[in-house]
PDB file of C-alpha atoms in Angstrom:
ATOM      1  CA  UNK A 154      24.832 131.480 -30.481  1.00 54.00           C
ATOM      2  CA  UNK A 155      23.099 131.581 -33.781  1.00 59.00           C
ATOM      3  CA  UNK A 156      25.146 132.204 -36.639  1.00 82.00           C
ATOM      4  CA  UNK A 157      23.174 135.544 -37.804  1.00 83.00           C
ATOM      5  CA  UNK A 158      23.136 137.232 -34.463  1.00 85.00           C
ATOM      6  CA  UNK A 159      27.249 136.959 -34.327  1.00 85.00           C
ATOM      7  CA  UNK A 160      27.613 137.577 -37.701  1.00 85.00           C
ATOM      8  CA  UNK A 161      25.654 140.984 -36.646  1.00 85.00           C
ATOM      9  CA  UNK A 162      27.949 141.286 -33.734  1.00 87.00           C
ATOM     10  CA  UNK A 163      25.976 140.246 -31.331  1.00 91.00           C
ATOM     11  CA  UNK A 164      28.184 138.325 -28.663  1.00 91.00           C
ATOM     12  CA  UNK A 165      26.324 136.281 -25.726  1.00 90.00           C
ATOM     13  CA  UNK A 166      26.898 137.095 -21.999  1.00 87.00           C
ATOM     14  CA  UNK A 167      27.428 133.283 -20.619  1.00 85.00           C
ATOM     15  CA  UNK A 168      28.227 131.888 -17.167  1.00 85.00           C
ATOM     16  CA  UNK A 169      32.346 132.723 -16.957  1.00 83.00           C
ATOM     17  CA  UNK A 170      34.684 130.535 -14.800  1.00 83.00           C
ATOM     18  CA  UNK A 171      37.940 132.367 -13.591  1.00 83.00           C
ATOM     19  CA  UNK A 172      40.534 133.019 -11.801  1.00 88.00           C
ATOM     20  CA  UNK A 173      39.179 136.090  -9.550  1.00 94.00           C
ATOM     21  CA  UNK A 174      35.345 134.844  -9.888  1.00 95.00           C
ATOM     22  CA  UNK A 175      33.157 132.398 -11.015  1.00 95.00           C
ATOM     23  CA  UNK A 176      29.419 132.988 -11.829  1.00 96.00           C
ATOM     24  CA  UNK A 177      27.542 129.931 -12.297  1.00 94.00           C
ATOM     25  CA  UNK A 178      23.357 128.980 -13.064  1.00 90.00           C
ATOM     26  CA  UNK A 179      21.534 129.375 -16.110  1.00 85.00           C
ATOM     27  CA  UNK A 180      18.781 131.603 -14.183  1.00 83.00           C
ATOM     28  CA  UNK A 181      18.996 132.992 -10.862  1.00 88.00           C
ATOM     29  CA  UNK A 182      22.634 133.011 -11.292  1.00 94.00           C
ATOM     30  CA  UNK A 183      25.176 133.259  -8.322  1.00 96.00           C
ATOM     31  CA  UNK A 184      28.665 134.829  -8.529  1.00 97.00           C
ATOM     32  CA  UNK A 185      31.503 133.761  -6.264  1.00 97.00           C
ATOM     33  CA  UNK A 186      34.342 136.296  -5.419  1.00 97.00           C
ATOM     34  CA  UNK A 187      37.721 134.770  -4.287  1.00 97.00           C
ATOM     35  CA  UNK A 188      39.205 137.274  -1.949  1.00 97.00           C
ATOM     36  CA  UNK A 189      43.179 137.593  -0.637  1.00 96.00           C
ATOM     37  CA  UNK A 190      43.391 139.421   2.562  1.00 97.00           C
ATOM     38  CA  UNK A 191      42.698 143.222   2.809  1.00 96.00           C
ATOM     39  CA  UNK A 192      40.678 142.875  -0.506  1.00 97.00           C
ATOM     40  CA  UNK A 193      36.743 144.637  -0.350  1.00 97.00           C
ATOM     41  CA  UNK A 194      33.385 143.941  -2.318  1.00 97.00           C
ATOM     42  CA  UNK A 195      31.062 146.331  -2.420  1.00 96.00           C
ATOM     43  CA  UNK A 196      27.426 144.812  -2.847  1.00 96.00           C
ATOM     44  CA  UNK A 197      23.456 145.754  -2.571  1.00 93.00           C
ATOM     45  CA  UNK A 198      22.303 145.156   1.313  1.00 93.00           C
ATOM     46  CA  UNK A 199      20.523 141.992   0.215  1.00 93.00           C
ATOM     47  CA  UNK A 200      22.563 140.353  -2.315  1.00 95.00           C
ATOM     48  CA  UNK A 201      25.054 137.972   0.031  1.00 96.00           C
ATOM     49  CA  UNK A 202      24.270 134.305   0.257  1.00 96.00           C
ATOM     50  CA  UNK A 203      27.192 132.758   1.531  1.00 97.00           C
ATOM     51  CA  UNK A 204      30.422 133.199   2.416  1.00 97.00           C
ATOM     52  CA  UNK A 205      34.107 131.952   4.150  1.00 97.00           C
ATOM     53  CA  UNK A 206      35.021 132.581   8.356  1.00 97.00           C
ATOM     54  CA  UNK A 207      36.839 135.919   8.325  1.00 96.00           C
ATOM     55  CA  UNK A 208      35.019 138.062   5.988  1.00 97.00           C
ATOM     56  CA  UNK A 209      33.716 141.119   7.977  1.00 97.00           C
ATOM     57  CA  UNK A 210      30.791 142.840   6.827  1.00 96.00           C
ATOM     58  CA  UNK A 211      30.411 147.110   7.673  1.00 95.00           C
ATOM     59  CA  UNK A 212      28.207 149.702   5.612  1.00 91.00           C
ATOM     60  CA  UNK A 213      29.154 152.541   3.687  1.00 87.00           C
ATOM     61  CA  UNK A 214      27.143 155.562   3.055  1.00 81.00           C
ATOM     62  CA  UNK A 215      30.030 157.732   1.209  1.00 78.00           C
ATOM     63  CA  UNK A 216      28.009 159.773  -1.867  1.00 76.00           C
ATOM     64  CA  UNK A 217      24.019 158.628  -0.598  1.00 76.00           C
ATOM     65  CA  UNK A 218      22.321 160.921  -2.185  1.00 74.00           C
ATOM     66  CA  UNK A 219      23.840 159.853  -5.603  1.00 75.00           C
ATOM     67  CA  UNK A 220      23.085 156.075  -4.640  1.00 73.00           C
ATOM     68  CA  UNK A 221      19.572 156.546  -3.938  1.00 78.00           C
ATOM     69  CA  UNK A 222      18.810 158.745  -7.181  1.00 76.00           C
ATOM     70  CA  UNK A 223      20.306 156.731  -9.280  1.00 76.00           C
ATOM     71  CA  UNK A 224      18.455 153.434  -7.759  1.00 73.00           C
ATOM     72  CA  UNK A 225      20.419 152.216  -5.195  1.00 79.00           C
ATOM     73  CA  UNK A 226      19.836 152.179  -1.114  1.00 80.00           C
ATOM     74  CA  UNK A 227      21.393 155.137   0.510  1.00 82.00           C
ATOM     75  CA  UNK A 228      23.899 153.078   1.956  1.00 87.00           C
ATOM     76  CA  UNK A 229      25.770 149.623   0.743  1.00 91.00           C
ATOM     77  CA  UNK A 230      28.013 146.771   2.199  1.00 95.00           C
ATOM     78  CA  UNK A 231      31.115 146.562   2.302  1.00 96.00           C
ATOM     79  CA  UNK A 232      33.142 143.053   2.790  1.00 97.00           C
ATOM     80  CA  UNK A 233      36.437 143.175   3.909  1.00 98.00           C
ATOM     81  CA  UNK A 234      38.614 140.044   3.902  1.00 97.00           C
ATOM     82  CA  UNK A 235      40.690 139.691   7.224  1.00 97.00           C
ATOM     83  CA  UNK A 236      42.502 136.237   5.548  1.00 97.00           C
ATOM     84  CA  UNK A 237      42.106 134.839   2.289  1.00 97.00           C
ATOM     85  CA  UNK A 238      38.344 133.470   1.629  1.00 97.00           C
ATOM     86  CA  UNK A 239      35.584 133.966  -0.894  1.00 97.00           C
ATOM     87  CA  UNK A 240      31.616 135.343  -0.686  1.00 98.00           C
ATOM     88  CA  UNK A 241      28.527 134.198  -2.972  1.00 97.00           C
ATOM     89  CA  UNK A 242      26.267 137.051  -4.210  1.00 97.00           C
ATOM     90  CA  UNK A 243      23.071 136.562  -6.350  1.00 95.00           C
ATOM     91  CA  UNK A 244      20.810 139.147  -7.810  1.00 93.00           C
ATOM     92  CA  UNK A 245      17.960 140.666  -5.695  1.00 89.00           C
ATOM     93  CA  UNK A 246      15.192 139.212  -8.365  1.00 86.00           C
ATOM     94  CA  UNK A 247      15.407 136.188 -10.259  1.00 86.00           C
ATOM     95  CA  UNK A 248      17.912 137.534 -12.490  1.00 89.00           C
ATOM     96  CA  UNK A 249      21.435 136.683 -14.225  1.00 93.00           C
ATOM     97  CA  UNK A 250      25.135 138.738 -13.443  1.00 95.00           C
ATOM     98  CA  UNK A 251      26.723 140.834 -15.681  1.00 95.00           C
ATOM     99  CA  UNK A 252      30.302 141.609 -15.527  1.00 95.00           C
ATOM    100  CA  UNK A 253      31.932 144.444 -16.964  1.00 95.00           C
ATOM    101  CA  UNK A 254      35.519 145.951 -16.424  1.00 95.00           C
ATOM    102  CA  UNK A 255      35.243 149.953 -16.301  1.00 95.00           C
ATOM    103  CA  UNK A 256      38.770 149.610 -16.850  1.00 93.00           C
ATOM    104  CA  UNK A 257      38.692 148.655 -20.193  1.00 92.00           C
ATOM    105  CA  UNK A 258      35.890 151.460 -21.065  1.00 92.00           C
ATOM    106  CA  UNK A 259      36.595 154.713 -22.191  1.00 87.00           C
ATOM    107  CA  UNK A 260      36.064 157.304 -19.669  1.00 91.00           C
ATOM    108  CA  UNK A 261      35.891 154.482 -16.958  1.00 94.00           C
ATOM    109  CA  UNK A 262      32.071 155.275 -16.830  1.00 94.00           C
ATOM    110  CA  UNK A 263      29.133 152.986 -17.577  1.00 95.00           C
ATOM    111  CA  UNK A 264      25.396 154.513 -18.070  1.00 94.00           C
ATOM    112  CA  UNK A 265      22.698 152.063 -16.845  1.00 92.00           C
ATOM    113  CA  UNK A 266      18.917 151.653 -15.931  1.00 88.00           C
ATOM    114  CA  UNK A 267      18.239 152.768 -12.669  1.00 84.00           C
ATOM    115  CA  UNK A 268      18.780 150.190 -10.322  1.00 84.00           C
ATOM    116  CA  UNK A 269      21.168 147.757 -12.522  1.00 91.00           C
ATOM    117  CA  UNK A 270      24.253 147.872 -10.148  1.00 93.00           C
ATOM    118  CA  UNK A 271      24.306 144.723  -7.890  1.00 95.00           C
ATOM    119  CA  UNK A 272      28.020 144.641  -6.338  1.00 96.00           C
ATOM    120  CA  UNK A 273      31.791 145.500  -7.394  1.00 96.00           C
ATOM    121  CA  UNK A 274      35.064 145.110  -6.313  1.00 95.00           C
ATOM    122  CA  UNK A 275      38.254 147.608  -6.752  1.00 94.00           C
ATOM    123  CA  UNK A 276      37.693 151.238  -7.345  1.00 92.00           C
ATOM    124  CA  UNK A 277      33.834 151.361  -8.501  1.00 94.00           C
ATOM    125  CA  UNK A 278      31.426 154.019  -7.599  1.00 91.00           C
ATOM    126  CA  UNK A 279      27.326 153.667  -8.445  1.00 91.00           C
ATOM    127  CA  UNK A 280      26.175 157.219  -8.655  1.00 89.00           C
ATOM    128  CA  UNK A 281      23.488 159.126 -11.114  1.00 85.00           C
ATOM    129  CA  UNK A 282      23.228 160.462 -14.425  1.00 83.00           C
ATOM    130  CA  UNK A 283      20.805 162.981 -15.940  1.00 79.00           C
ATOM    131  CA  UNK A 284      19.044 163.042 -19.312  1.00 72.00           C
ATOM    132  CA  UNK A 285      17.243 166.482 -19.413  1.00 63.00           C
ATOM    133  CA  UNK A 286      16.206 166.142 -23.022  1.00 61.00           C
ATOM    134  CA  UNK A 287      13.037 165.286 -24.603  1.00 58.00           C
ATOM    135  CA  UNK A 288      13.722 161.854 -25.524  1.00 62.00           C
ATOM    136  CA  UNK A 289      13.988 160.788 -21.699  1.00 56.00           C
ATOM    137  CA  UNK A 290      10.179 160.672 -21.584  1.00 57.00           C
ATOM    138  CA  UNK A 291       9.925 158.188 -23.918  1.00 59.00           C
ATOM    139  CA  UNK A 292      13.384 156.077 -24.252  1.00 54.00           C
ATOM    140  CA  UNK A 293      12.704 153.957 -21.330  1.00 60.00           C
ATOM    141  CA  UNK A 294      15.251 155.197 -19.047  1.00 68.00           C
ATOM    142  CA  UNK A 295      13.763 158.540 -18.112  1.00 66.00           C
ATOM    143  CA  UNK A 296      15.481 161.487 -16.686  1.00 72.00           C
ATOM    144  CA  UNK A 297      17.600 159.671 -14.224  1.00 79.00           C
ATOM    145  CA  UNK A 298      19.844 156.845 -15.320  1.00 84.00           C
ATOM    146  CA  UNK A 299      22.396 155.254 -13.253  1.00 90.00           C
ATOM    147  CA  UNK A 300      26.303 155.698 -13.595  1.00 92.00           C
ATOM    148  CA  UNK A 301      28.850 153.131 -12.660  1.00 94.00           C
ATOM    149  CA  UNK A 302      32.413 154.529 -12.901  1.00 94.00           C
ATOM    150  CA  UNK A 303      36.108 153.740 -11.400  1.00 95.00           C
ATOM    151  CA  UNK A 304      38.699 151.339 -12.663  1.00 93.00           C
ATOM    152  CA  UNK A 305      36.997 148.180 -10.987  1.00 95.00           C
ATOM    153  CA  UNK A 306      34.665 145.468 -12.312  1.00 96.00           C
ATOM    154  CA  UNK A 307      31.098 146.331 -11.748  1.00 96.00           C
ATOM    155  CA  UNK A 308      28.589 143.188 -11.429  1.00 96.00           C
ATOM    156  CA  UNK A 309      24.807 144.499 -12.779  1.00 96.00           C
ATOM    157  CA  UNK A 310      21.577 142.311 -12.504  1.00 94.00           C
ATOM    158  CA  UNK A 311      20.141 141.775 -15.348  1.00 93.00           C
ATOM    159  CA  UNK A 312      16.969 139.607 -16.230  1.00 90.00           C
ATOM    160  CA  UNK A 313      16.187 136.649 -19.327  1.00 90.00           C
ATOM    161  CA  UNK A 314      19.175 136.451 -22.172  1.00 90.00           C
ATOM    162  CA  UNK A 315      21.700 138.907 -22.255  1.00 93.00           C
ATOM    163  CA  UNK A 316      23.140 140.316 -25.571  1.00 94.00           C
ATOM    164  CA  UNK A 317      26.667 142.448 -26.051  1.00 95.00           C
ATOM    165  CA  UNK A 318      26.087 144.747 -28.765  1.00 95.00           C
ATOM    166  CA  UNK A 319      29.520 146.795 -29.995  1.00 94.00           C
ATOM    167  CA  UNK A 320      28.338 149.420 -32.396  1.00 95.00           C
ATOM    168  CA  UNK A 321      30.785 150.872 -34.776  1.00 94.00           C
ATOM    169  CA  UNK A 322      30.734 154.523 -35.041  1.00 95.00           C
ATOM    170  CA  UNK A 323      27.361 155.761 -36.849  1.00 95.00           C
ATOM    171  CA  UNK A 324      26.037 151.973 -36.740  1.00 95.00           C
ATOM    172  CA  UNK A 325      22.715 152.111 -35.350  1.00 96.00           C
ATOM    173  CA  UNK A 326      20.376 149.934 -34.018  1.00 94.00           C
ATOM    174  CA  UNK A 327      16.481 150.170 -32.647  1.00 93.00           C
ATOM    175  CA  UNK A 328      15.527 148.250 -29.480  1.00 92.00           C
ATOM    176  CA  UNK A 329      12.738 147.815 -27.112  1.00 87.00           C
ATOM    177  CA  UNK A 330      13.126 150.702 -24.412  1.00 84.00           C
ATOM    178  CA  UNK A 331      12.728 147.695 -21.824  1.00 85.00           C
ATOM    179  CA  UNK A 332      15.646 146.131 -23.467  1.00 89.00           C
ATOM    180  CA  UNK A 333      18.186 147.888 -22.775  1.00 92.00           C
ATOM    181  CA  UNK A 334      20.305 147.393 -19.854  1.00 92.00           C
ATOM    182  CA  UNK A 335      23.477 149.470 -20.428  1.00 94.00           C
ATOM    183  CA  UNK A 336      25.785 151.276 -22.428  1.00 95.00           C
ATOM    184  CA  UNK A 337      28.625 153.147 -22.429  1.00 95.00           C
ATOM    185  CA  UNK A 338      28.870 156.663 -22.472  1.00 92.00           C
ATOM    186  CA  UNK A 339      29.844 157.201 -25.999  1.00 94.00           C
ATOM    187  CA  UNK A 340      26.564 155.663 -27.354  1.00 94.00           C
ATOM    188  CA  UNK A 341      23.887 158.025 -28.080  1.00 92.00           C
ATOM    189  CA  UNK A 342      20.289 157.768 -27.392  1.00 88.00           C
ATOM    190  CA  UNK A 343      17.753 158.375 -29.367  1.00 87.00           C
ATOM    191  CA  UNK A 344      14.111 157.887 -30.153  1.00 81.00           C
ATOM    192  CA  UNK A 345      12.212 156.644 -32.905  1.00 81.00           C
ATOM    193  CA  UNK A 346       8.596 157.495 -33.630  1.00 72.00           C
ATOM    194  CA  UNK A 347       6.815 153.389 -33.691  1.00 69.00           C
ATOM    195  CA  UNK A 348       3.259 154.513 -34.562  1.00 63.00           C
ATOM    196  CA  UNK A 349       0.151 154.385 -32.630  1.00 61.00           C
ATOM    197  CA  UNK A 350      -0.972 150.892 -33.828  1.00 55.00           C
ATOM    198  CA  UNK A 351       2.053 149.975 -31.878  1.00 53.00           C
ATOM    199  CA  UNK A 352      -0.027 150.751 -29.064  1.00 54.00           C
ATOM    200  CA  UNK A 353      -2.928 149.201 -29.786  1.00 49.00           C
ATOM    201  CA  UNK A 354      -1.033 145.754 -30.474  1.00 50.00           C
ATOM    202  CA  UNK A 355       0.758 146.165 -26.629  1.00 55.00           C
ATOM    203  CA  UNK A 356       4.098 147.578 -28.009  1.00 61.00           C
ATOM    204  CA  UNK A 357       5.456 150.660 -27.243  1.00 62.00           C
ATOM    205  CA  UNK A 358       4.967 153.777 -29.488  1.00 70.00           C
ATOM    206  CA  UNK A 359       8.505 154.786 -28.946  1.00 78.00           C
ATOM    207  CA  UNK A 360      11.303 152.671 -29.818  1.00 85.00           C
ATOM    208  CA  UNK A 361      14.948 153.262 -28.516  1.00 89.00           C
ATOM    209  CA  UNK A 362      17.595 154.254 -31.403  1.00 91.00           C
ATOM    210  CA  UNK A 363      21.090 153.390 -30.387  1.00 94.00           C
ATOM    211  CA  UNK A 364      24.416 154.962 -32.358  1.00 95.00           C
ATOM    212  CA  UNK A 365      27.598 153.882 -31.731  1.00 92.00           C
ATOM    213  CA  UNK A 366      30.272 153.986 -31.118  1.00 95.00           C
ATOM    214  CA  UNK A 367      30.444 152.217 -28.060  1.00 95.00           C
ATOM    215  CA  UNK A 368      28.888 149.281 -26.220  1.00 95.00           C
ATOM    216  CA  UNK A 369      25.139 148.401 -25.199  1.00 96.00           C
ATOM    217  CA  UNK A 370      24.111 145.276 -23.028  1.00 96.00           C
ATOM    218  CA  UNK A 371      20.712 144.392 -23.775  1.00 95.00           C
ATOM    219  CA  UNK A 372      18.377 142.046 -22.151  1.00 93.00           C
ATOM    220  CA  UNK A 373      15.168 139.910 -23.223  1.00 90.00           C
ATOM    221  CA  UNK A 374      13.424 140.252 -19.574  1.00 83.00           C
ATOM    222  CA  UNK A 375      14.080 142.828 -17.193  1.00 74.00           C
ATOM    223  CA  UNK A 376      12.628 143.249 -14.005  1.00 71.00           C
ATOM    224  CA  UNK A 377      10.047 146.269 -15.157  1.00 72.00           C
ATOM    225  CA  UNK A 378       9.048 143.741 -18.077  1.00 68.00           C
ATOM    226  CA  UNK A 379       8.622 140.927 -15.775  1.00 67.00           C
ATOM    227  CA  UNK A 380       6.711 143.067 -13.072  1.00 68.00           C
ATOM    228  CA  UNK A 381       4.059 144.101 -16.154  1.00 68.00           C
ATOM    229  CA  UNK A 382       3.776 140.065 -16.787  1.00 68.00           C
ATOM    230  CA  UNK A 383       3.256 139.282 -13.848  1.00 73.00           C
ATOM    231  CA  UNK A 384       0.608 142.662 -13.400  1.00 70.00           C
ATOM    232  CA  UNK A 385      -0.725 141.514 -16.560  1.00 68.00           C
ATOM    233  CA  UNK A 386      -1.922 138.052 -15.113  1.00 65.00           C
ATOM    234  CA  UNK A 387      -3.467 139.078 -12.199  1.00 68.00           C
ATOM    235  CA  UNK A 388      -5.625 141.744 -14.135  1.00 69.00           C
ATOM    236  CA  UNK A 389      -6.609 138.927 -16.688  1.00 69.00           C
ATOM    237  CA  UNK A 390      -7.339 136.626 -13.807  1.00 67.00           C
ATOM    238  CA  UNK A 391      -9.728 139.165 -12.342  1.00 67.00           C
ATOM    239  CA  UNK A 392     -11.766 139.571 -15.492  1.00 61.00           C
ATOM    240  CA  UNK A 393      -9.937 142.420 -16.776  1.00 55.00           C
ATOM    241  CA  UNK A 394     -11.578 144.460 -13.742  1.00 52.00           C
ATOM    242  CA  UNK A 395      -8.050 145.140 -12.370  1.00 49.00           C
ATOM    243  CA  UNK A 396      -6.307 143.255  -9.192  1.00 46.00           C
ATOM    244  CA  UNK A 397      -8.782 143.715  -6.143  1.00 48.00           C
ATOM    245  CA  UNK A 398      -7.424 142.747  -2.770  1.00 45.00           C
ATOM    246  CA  UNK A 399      -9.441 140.303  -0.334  1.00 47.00           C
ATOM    247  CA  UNK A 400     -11.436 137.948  -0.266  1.00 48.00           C
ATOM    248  CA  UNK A 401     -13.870 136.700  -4.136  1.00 52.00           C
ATOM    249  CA  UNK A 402     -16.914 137.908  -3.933  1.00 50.00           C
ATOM    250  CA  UNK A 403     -18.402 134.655  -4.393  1.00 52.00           C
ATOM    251  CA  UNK A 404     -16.735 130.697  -3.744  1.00 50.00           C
ATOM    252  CA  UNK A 405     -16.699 130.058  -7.743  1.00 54.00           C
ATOM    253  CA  UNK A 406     -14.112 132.556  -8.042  1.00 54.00           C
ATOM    254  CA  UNK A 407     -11.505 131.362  -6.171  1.00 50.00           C
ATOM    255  CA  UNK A 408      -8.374 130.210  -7.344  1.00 54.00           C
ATOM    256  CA  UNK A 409      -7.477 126.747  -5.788  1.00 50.00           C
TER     257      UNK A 409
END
């Protein structure tokens, strides 16, 4: 990492190789779960990509309604291991894995964007958090955030680089609202007036304020960020007319 970020106490989210799991890939990363016997991941329907004879797959729908407002399906999977073994999970967009141990976070709950939880293992529940206050309009997370709690480790999806911020009580620091990924309960949220030429340069007029203390997990390109690339593109490719389905109206425009 470069020598100012750390010296700002910024710490780096890398691949990790261990004892209980292994996450691997500089993009599009894949995490691998060793699991004894009678041992459970919870995951996203969507997320498994491989795994050992004996694991045996079942749904759970304990607490939908809090799954589905806070981003996730109504219902997950559940992997049980009927003799020792291992499963692969990767992210449901091109996207990297984030680890974090609730156990080692006060109040054993984690606030997130809506959406971020991708799988678990040991006593985690994804549920819902609400932000009533003004600043939800504008701080990039809006009135519904997700909440991870339990004594577990979570595993969130997360998109581009991925920066560990620990803010010392009153330290603050000001961040894109797509740019932030999680953070603990402790750290307050704020907003911070940008100014309207903000706007007209394509950044946004609000910025996120962030006071510790506590944790924040930020990330250079999530998948709201990548979706307005991508939207971006097609607009620009259409002559700024907005995306039109079908067919060009004449041969020249086709893209071949």
């Amino acid at each position: 990492m470069a020598g100012y970020l750390e010296a700002a106490g910024f710490e780096e989210i890398v691949p990790v190789n261990g004892d209980k799991y292994d996450i691997v890939g500089a993009d599009s990363q894949i995490i691998t779960i060793k699991v004894e016997e009678g041992e459970q991941v919870q995951t996203e329907p969507g997320t498994m990509m491989m795994m050992s004879p004996g694991i045996k797959p079942s749904c759970i729908t304990k607490d939908c309604m809090g799954r589905c407002i806070g981003g996730e399906p109504c219902f997950n999977i559940i992997y049980t291991a009927e003799v020792p073994g291992f499963i692969g999970l990767t992210p449901n967009f091109p996207g990297k894995v984030v680890p974090v141990d609730l156990g080692t976070i006060e109040g054993n709950r984690l606030l997130s964007k809506d959406g971020a939880y991708m799988a678990s293992y040991g006593d985690v529940t994804p549920n819902f958090d609400c932000n009533c206050a003004c600043t939800a309009l504008c701080d990039g997370q809006g009135c519904v955030r997700q909440s991870i709690s339990g004594e577990g480790v979570a595993f969130l999806a997360a998109g581009g680089h991925i920066l560990k911020k620990t803010l010392a009580d009153g330290e603050t620091i000001y961040v894109d609202p797509a740019g932030l990924m999680a953070w603990e309960e402790s750290v307050q949220l704020k907003i911070k007036f940008a100014g309207i030429q903000c706007c007209v340069n394509k950044e946004a007029m609000f910025q996120t304020e962030l006071t510790g203390p506590g944790t924040a997990y930020l990330q250079t390109m999530g998948i709201e960020k990548f979706k307005n690339s991508v939207a971006n593109y097609a607009i620009a490719k259409r002559g700024g007319n907005g995306y039109r389905s079908g067919a060009p109206a004449a041969h020249e425009e086709m893209d071949r």
